[in-house]
Short mmCIF file of C-alpha atoms and ligand atoms in Angstrom, two decimals:
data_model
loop_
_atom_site.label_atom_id
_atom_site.label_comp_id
_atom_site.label_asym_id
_atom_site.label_seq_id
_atom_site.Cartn_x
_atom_site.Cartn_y
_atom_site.Cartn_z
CA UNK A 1 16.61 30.54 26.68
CA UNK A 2 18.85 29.82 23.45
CA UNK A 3 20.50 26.51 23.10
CA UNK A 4 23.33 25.64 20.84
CA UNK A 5 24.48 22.26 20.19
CA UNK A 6 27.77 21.49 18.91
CA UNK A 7 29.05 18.30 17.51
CA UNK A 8 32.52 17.09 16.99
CA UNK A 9 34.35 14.35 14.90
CA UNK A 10 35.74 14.54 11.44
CA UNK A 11 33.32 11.23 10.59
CA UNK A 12 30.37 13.80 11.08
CA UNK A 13 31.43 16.69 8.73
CA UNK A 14 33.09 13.49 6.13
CA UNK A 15 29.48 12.60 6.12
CA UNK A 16 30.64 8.98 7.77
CA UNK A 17 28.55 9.45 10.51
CA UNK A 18 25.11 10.71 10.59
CA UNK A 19 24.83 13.30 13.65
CA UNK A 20 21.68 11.76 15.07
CA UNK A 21 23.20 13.12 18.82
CA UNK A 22 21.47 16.53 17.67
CA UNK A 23 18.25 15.57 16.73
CA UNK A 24 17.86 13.70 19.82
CA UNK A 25 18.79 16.39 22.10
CA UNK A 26 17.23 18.50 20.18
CA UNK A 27 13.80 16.95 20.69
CA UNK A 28 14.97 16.41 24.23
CA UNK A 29 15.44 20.50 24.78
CA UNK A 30 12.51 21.67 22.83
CA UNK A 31 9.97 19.16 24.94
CA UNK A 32 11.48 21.59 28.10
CA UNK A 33 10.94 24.57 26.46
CA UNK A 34 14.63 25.39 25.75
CA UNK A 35 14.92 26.73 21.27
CA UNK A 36 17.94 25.35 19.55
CA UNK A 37 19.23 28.16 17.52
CA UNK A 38 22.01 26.55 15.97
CA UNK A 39 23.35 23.19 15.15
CA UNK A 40 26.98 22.96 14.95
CA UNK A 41 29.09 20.75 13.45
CA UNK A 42 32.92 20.61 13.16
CA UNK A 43 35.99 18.83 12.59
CA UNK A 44 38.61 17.02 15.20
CA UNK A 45 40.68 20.27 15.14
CA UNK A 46 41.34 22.32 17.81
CA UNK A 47 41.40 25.49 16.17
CA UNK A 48 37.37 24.97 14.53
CA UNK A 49 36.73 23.76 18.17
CA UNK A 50 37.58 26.85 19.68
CA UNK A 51 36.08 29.12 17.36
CA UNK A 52 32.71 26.94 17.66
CA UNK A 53 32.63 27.53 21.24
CA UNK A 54 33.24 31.01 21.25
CA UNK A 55 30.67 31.76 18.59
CA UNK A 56 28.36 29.48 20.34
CA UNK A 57 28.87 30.77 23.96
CA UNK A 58 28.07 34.73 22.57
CA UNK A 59 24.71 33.16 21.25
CA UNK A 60 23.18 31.06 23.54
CA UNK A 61 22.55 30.97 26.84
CA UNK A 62 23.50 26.60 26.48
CA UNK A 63 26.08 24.98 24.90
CA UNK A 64 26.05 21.23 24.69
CA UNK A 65 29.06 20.00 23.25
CA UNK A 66 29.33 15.82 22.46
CA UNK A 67 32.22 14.66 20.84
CA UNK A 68 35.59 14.26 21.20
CA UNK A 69 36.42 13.68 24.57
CA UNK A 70 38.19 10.01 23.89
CA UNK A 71 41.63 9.24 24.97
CA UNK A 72 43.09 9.79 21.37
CA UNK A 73 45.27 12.48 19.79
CA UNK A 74 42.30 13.63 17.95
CA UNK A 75 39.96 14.33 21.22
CA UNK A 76 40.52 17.71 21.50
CA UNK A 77 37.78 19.08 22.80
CA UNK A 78 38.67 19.52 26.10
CA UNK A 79 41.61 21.12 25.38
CA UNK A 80 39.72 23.78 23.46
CA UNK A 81 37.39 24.32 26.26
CA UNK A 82 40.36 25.16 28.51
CA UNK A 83 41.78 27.21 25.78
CA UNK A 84 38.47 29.17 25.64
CA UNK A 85 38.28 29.92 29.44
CA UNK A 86 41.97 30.22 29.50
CA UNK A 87 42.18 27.86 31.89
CA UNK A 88 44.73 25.04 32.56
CA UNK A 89 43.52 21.70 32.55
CA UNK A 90 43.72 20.04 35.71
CA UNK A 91 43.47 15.89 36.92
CA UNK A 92 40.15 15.21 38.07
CA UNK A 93 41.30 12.90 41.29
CA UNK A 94 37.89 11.72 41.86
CA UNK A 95 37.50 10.75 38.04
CA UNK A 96 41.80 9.37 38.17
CA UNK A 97 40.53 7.16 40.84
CA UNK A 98 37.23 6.24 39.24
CA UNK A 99 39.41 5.01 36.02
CA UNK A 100 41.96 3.29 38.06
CA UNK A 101 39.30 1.03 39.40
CA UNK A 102 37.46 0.37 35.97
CA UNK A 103 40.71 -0.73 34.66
CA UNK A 104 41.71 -2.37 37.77
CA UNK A 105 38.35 -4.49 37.73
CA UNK A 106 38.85 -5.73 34.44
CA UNK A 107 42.77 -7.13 35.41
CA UNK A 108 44.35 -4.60 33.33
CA UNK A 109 46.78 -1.79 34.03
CA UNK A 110 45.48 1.95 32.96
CA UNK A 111 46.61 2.86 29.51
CA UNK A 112 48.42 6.51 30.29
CA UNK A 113 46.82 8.11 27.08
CA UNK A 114 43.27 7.50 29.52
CA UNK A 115 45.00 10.07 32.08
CA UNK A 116 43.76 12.65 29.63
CA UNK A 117 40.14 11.39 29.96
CA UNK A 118 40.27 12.54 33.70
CA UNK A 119 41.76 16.17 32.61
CA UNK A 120 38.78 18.94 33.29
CA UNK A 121 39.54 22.46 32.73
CA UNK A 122 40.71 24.67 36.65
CA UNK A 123 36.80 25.53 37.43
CA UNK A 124 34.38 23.35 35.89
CA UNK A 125 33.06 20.62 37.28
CA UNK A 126 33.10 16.69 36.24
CA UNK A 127 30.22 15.52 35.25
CA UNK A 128 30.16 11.18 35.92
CA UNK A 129 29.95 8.84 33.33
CA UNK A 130 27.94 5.83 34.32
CA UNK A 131 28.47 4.12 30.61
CA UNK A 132 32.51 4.95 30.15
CA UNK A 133 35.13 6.14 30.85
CA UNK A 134 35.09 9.64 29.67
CA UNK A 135 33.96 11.69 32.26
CA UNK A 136 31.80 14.70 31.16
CA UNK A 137 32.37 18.89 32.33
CA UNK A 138 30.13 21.35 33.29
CA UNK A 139 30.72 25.35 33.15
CA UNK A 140 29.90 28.63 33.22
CA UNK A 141 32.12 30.72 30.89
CA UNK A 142 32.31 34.17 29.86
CA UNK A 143 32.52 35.40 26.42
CA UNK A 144 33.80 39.23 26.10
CA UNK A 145 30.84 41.61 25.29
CA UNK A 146 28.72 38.43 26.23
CA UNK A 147 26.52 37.44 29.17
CA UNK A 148 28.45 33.80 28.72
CA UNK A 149 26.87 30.50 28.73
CA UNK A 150 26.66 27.28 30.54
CA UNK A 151 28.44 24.36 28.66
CA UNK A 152 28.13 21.42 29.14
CA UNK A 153 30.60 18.69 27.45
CA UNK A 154 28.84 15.30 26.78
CA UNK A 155 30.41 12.13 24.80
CA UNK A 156 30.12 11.65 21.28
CA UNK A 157 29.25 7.89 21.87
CA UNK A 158 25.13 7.99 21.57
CA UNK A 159 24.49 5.31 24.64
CA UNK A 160 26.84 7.35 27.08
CA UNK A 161 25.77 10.59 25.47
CA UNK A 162 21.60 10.07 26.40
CA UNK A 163 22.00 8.48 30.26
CA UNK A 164 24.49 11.51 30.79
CA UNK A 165 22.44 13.97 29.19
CA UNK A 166 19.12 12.77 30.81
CA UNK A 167 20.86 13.10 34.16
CA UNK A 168 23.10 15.78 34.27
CA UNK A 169 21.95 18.53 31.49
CA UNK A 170 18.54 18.23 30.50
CA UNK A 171 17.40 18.52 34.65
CA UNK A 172 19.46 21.75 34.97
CA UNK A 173 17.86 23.32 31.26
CA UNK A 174 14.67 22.65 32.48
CA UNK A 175 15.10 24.74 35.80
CA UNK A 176 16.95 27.44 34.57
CA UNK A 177 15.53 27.73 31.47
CA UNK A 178 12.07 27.90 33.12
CA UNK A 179 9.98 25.21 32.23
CA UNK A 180 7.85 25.64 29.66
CA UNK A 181 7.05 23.46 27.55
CA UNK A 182 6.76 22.26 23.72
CA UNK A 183 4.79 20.01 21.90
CA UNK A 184 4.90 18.86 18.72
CA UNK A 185 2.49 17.36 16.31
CA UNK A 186 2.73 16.59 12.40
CA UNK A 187 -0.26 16.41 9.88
CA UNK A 188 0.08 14.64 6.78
CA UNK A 189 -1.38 15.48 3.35
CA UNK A 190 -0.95 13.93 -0.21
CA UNK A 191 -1.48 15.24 -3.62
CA UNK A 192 -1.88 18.60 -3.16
CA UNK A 193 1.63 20.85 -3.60
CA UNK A 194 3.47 22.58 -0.71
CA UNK A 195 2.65 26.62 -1.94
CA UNK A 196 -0.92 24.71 -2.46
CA UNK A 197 -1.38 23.66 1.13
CA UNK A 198 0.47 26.57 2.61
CA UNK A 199 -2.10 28.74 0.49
CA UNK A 200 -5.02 26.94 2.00
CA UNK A 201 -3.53 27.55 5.95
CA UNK A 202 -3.08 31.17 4.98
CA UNK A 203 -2.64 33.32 8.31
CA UNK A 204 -2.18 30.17 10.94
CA UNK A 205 1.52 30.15 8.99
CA UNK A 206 2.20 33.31 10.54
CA UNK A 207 5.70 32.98 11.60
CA UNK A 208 5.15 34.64 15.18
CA UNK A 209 2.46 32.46 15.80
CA UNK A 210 1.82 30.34 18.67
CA UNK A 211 1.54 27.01 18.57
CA UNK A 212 3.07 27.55 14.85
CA UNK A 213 2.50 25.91 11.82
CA UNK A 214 5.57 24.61 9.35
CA UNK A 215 5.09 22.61 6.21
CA UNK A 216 8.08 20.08 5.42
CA UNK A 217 7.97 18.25 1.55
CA UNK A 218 9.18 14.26 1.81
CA UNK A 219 8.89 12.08 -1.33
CA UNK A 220 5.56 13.98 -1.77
CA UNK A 221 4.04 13.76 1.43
CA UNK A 222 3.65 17.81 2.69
CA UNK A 223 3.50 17.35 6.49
CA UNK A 224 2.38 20.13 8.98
CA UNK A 225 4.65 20.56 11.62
CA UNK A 226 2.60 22.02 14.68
CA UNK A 227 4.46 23.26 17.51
CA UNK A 228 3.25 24.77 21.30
CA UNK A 229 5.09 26.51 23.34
CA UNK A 230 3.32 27.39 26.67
CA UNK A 231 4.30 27.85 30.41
CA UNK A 232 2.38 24.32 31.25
CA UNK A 233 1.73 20.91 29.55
CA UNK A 234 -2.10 21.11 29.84
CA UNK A 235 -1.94 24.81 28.19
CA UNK A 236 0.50 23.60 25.42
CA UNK A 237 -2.14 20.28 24.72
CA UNK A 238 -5.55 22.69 24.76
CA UNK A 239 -3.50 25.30 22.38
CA UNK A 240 -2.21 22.20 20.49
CA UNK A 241 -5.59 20.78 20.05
CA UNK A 242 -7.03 24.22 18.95
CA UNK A 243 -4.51 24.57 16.35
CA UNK A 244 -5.10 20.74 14.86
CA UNK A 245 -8.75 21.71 14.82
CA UNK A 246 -8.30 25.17 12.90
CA UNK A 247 -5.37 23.50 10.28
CA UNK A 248 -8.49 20.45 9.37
CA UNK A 249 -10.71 23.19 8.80
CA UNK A 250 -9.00 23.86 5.33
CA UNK A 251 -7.85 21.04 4.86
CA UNK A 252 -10.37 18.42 5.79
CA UNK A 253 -9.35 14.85 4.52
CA UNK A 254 -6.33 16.03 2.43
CA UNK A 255 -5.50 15.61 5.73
CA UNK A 256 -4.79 11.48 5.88
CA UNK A 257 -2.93 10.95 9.11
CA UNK A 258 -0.58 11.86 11.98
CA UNK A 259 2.60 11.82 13.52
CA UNK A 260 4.09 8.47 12.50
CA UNK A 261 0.94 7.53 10.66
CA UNK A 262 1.77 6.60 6.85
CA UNK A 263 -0.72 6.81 3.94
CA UNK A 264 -0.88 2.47 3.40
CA UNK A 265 -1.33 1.93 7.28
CA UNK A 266 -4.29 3.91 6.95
CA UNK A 267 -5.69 2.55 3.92
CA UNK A 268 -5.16 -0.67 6.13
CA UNK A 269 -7.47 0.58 8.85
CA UNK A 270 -10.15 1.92 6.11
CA UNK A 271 -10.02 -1.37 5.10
CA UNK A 272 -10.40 -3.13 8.25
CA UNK A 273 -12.95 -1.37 8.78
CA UNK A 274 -15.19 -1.34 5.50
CA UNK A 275 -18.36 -3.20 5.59
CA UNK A 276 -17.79 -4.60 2.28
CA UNK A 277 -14.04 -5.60 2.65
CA UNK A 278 -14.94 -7.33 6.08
CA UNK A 279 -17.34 -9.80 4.04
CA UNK A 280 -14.67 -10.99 1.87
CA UNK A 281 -10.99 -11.10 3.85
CA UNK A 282 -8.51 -10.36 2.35
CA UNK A 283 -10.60 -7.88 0.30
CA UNK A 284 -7.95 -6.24 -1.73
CA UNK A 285 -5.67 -6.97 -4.94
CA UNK A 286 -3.26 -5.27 -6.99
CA UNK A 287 -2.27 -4.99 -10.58
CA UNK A 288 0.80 -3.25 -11.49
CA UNK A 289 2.49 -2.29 -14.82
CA UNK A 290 4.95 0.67 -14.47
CA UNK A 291 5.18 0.35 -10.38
CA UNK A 292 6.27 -3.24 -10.55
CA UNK A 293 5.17 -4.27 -7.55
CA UNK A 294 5.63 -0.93 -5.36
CA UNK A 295 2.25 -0.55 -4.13
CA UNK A 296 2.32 -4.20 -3.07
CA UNK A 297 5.63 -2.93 -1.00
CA UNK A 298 3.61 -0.10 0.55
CA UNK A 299 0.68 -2.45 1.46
CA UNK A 300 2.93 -4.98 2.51
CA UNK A 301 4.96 -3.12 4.86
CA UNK A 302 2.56 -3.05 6.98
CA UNK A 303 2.39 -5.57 9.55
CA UNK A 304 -1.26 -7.32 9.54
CA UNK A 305 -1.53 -6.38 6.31
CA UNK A 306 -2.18 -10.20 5.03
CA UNK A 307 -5.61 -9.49 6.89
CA UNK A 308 -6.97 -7.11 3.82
CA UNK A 309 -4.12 -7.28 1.03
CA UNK A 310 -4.81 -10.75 -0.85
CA UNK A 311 -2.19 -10.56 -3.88
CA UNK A 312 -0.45 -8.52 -6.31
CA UNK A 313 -0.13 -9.02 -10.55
CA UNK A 314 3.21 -7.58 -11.62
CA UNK A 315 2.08 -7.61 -15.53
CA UNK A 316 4.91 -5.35 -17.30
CA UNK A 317 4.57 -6.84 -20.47
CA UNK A 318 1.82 -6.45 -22.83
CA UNK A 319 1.55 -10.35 -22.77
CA UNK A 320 1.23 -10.74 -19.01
CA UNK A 321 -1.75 -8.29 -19.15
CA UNK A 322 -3.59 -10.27 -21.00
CA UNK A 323 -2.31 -14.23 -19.79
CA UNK A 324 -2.34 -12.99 -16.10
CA UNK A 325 -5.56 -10.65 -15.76
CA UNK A 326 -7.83 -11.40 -19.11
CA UNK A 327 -6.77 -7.60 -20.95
CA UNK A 328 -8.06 -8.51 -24.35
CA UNK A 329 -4.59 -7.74 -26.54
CA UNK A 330 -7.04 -5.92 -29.39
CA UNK A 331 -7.95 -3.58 -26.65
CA UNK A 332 -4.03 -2.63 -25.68
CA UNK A 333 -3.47 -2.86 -30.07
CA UNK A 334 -6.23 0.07 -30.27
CA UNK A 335 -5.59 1.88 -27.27
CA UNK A 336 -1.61 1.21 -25.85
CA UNK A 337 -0.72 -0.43 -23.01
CA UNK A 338 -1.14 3.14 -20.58
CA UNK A 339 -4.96 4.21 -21.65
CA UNK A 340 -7.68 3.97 -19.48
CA UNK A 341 -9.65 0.78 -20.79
CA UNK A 342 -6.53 -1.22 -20.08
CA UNK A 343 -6.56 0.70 -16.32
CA UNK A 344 -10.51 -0.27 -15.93
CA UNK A 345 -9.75 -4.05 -17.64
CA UNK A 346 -6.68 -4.21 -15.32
CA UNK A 347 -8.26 -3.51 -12.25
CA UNK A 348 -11.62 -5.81 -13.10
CA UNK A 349 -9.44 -8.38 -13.92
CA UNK A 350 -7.21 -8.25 -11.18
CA UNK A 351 -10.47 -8.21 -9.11
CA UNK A 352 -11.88 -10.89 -10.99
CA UNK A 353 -8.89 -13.37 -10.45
CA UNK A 354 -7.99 -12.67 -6.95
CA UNK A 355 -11.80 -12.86 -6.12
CA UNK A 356 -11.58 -9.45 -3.91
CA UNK A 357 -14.24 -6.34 -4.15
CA UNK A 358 -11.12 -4.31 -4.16
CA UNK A 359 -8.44 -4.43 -6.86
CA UNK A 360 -5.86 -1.35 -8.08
CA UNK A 361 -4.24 -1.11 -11.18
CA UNK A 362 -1.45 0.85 -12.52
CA UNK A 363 -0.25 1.82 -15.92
CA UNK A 364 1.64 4.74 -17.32
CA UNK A 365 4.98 5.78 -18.51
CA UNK A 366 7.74 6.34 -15.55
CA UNK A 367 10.45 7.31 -18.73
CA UNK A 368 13.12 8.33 -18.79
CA UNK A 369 12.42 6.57 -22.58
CA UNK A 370 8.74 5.76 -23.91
CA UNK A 371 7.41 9.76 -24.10
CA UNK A 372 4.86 10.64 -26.99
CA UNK A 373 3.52 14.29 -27.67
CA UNK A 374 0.25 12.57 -26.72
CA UNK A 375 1.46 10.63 -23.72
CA UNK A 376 4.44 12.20 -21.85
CA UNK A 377 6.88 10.30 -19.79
CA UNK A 378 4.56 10.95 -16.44
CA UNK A 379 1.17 9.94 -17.87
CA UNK A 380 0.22 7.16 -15.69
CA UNK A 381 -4.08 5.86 -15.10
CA UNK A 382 -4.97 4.39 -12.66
CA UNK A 383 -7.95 2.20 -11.86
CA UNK A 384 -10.08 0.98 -9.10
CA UNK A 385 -12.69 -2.04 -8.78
CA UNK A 386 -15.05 -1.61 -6.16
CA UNK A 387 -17.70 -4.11 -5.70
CA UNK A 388 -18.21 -4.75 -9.39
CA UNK A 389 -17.67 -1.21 -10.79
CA UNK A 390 -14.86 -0.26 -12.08
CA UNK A 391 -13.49 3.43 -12.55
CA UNK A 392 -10.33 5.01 -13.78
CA UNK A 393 -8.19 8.34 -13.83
CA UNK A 394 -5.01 9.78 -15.87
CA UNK A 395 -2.34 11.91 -14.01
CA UNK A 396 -0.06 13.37 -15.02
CA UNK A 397 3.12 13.01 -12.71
CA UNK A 398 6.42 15.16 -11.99
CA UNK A 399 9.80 14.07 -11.91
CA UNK A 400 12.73 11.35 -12.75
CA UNK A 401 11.36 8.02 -13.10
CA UNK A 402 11.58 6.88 -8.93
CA UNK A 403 9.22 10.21 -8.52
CA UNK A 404 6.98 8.75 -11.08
CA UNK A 405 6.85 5.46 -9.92
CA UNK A 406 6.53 6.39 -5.97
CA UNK A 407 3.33 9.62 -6.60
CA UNK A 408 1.75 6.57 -8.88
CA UNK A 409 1.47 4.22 -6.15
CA UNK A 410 0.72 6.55 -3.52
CA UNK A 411 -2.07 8.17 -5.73
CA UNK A 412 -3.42 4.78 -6.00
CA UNK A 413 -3.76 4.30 -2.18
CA UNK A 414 -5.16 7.58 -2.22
CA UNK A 415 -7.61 6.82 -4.68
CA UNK A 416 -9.16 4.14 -3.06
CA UNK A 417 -8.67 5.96 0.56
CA UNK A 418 -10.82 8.67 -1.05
CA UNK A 419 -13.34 6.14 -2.55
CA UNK A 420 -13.95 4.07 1.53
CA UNK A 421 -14.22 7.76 3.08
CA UNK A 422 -16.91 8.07 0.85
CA UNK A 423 -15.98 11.18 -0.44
CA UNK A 424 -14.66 12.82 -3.86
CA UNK A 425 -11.03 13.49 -4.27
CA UNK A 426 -10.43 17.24 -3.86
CA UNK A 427 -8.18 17.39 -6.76
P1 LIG B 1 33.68 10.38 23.36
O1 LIG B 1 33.78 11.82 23.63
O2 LIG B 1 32.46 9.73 23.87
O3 LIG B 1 34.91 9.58 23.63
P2 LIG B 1 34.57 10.64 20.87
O4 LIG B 1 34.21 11.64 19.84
O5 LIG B 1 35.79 10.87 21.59
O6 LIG B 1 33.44 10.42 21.85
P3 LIG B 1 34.62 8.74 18.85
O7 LIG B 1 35.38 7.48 18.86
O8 LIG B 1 35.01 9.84 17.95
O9 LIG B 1 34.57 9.21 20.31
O10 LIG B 1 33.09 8.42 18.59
C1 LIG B 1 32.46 7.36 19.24
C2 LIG B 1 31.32 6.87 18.47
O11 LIG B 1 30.24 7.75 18.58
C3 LIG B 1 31.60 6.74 16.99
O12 LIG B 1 30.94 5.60 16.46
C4 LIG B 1 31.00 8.01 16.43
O13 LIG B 1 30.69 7.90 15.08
C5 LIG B 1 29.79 8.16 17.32
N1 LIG B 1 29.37 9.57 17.37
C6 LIG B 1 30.12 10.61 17.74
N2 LIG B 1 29.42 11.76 17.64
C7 LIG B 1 28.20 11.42 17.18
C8 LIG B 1 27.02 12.16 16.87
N3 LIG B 1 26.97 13.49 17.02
N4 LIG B 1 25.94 11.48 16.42
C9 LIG B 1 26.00 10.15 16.28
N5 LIG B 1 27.07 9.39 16.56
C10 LIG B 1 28.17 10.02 17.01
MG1 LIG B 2 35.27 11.82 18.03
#
């Protein structure tokens, strides 16, 4: 049961306007069983209009159409609908009357340019609008050397687009398109690369697998996208559940969280939950060099965070390392400000002053300036204190200098997610 949605508006394709009508009915179809092939997206031009439909009608058993259906010259997309079934377009009394009275309610006469918004193509049916006044159209048309499709025309305004959708589209799918069902789940790794973790899932990426397993790449998080289509919601959850089970097999606790779960939110609940952090709330500082005061941001964005995140040192200049958090300035002399005993003295110090058994540090070289042969732009340590010891690491980090900045901070959090599990990192 193939579903193609088509969006209209030259604010989409100008990039104005993100199409977020898609990706919610999108999610919508999928959690009924119906596959999106295709999403569509054209101008307010008759012409692309027509061609859209017509293409999209020989491909799918669904069309959903939103867009376009305002009372201006460029709402053309009922027009192009009738043009396509080669049908006239016909006043819709029951809608006339309906928009006679919404006018007539607020003291106003009807604009004529609204007539237009009661105008459904001889055959299809008007579909109400409960949210304004553009009524909606469902039909069945046929495509030449096609078994046809059902369209159904929706507004392009989100609010009126989801109540009319939810009422009058997604019911009809669901029974036509014979119920099945899809869930969807996402793991999330960091510090591993995508061909890495796909490597690691071998066979369950099997592209004609079922519940199937994706990877997606965002600012270095590699998420597993798990998806189960079955006949019923129970068989969909046991398959989904099996699936989960066999992708943590591999990939254990690379594995950090799920769904809407992000890497410092579970740090947070390590935290919270650490016997040695719950003796000394808040139990955790930060001392940042290159990162100026982005892995604060993570913590902080967290809401409840002041429970377990005490206070950040933003020490970007040699001085401040050494007025702010005790670095001994011989020691950054011998060694340069992005060396591990300034990582292990930054952390102990930041640990030391904030009087916390947790305290990160950061320092390393985000570029695109300050490269050596013996220290790349992309070097960065990083250091933990953990009840009185203190440990550090170098990495060695891709990309322009945000990259840099953002894998630092995350490794950090990662770090010390690695050190309350209890376990080694695996990389
Ligand atoms: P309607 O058919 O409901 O009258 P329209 O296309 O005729 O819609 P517009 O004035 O073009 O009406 O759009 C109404 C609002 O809805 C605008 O703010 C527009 O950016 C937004 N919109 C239209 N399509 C989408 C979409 N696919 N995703 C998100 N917003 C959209
Ligand atoms: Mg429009």
């Amino acid at each position: 049961m193939k579903c193609t949605i088509l969006s209209i508006g030259d604010e989409l394709v100008l990039g104005q306007t993100v199409d977020t009508n898609s990706a919610w009915m999108s999610e919508q179809l999928a959690a009924v069983g119906c596959a999106v092939r295709a999403h569509m997206t054209v101008p307010d031009d008759q012409a692309e209009i027509e061609a859209a439909i017509r293409e999209a009608a020989a491909k799918s058993r669904f069309l959903i159409v939103s867009g376009g259906i305002g009372p201006t010259e460029d709402d053309l997309t009922r027009q192009a609908l009738a043009a396509v079934m080669h049908a006239p377009l016909e006043e819709n009394t029951v809608w006339m009357n309906q928009l006679e009275s919404f006018f007539k309610a607020r003291g106003r006469e009807m604009p004529p340019i609204n007539r237009i918004q009661a105008m459904i193509p001889r055959g299809a049916r008007m579909i109400f609008n409960t949210a304004g006044t553009a009524a909606g159209i469902d039909v069945d048309i046929a495509v030449e050397g096609a078994v046809g499709a059902r369209v159904f025309v929706v507004p392009g305004v989100p609010k009126e687009m989801k109540i009319m959708f939810a009422r009058d589209v997604l019911p009809v799918v669901r029974e036509i398109g014979g119920g099945a069902v899809i869930l969807s789940r996402t793991l999330h790794t960091f510090g591993l690369g995508e061909s890495s973790i796909a490597e690691m899932l071998g066979p369950l990426m099997k592209r004609d697998r079922n519940p199937s397993v994706g990877t997606t790449v965002a600012n270095g998080i590699v998420s597993l996208r798990v998806n189960a289509r079955h006949p019923s919601k129970d068989a969909a959850a046991a398959a989904m559940e099996q699936t989960v089970a066999e992708c943590r097999t591999p990939l254990g606790d690379l594995i950090f969280g799920a769904d809407d779960q992000s890497l410092p939110q579970i740090v947070g609940q390590l935290l919270e939950a650490d016997p040695l952090a719950r003796q000394h709330r808040p139990s955790l500082a930060t001392a940042e060099s290159c990162t100026g005061g982005l892995l604060g941001k993570m913590l902080t964005d967290i809401a409840g965070s002041s429970n377990y995140y005490r206070e950040g040192f933003i020490t970007y200049a040699n001085e401040s390392k050494t007025e702010l958090l005790g670095v001994p300035s011989e020691m950054i002399a011998a060694h340069g400000a992005v060396s591990e005993p300034v990582a292990l003295a930054m952390a102990a110090g930041a640990a030391k002053r904030a009087n916390t058994p947790y305290a990160l540090s950061i320092t390393g070289i985000a570029g695109p300036g300050g490269g050596m042969p013996e220290k790349p732009v992309g070097t960065v340590w990083i250091g933990l204190a953990a009840g009185g010891k203190t440990s550090a690491r170098m990495f060695h980090l891709a990309g322009d200098r945000e990259m840099i900045r953002d894998r630092a901070a995350k490794m950090a959090l990662t770090i010390l997610r690695y050190h309350l599990l209890g376990k080694p990192m695996p990389f």
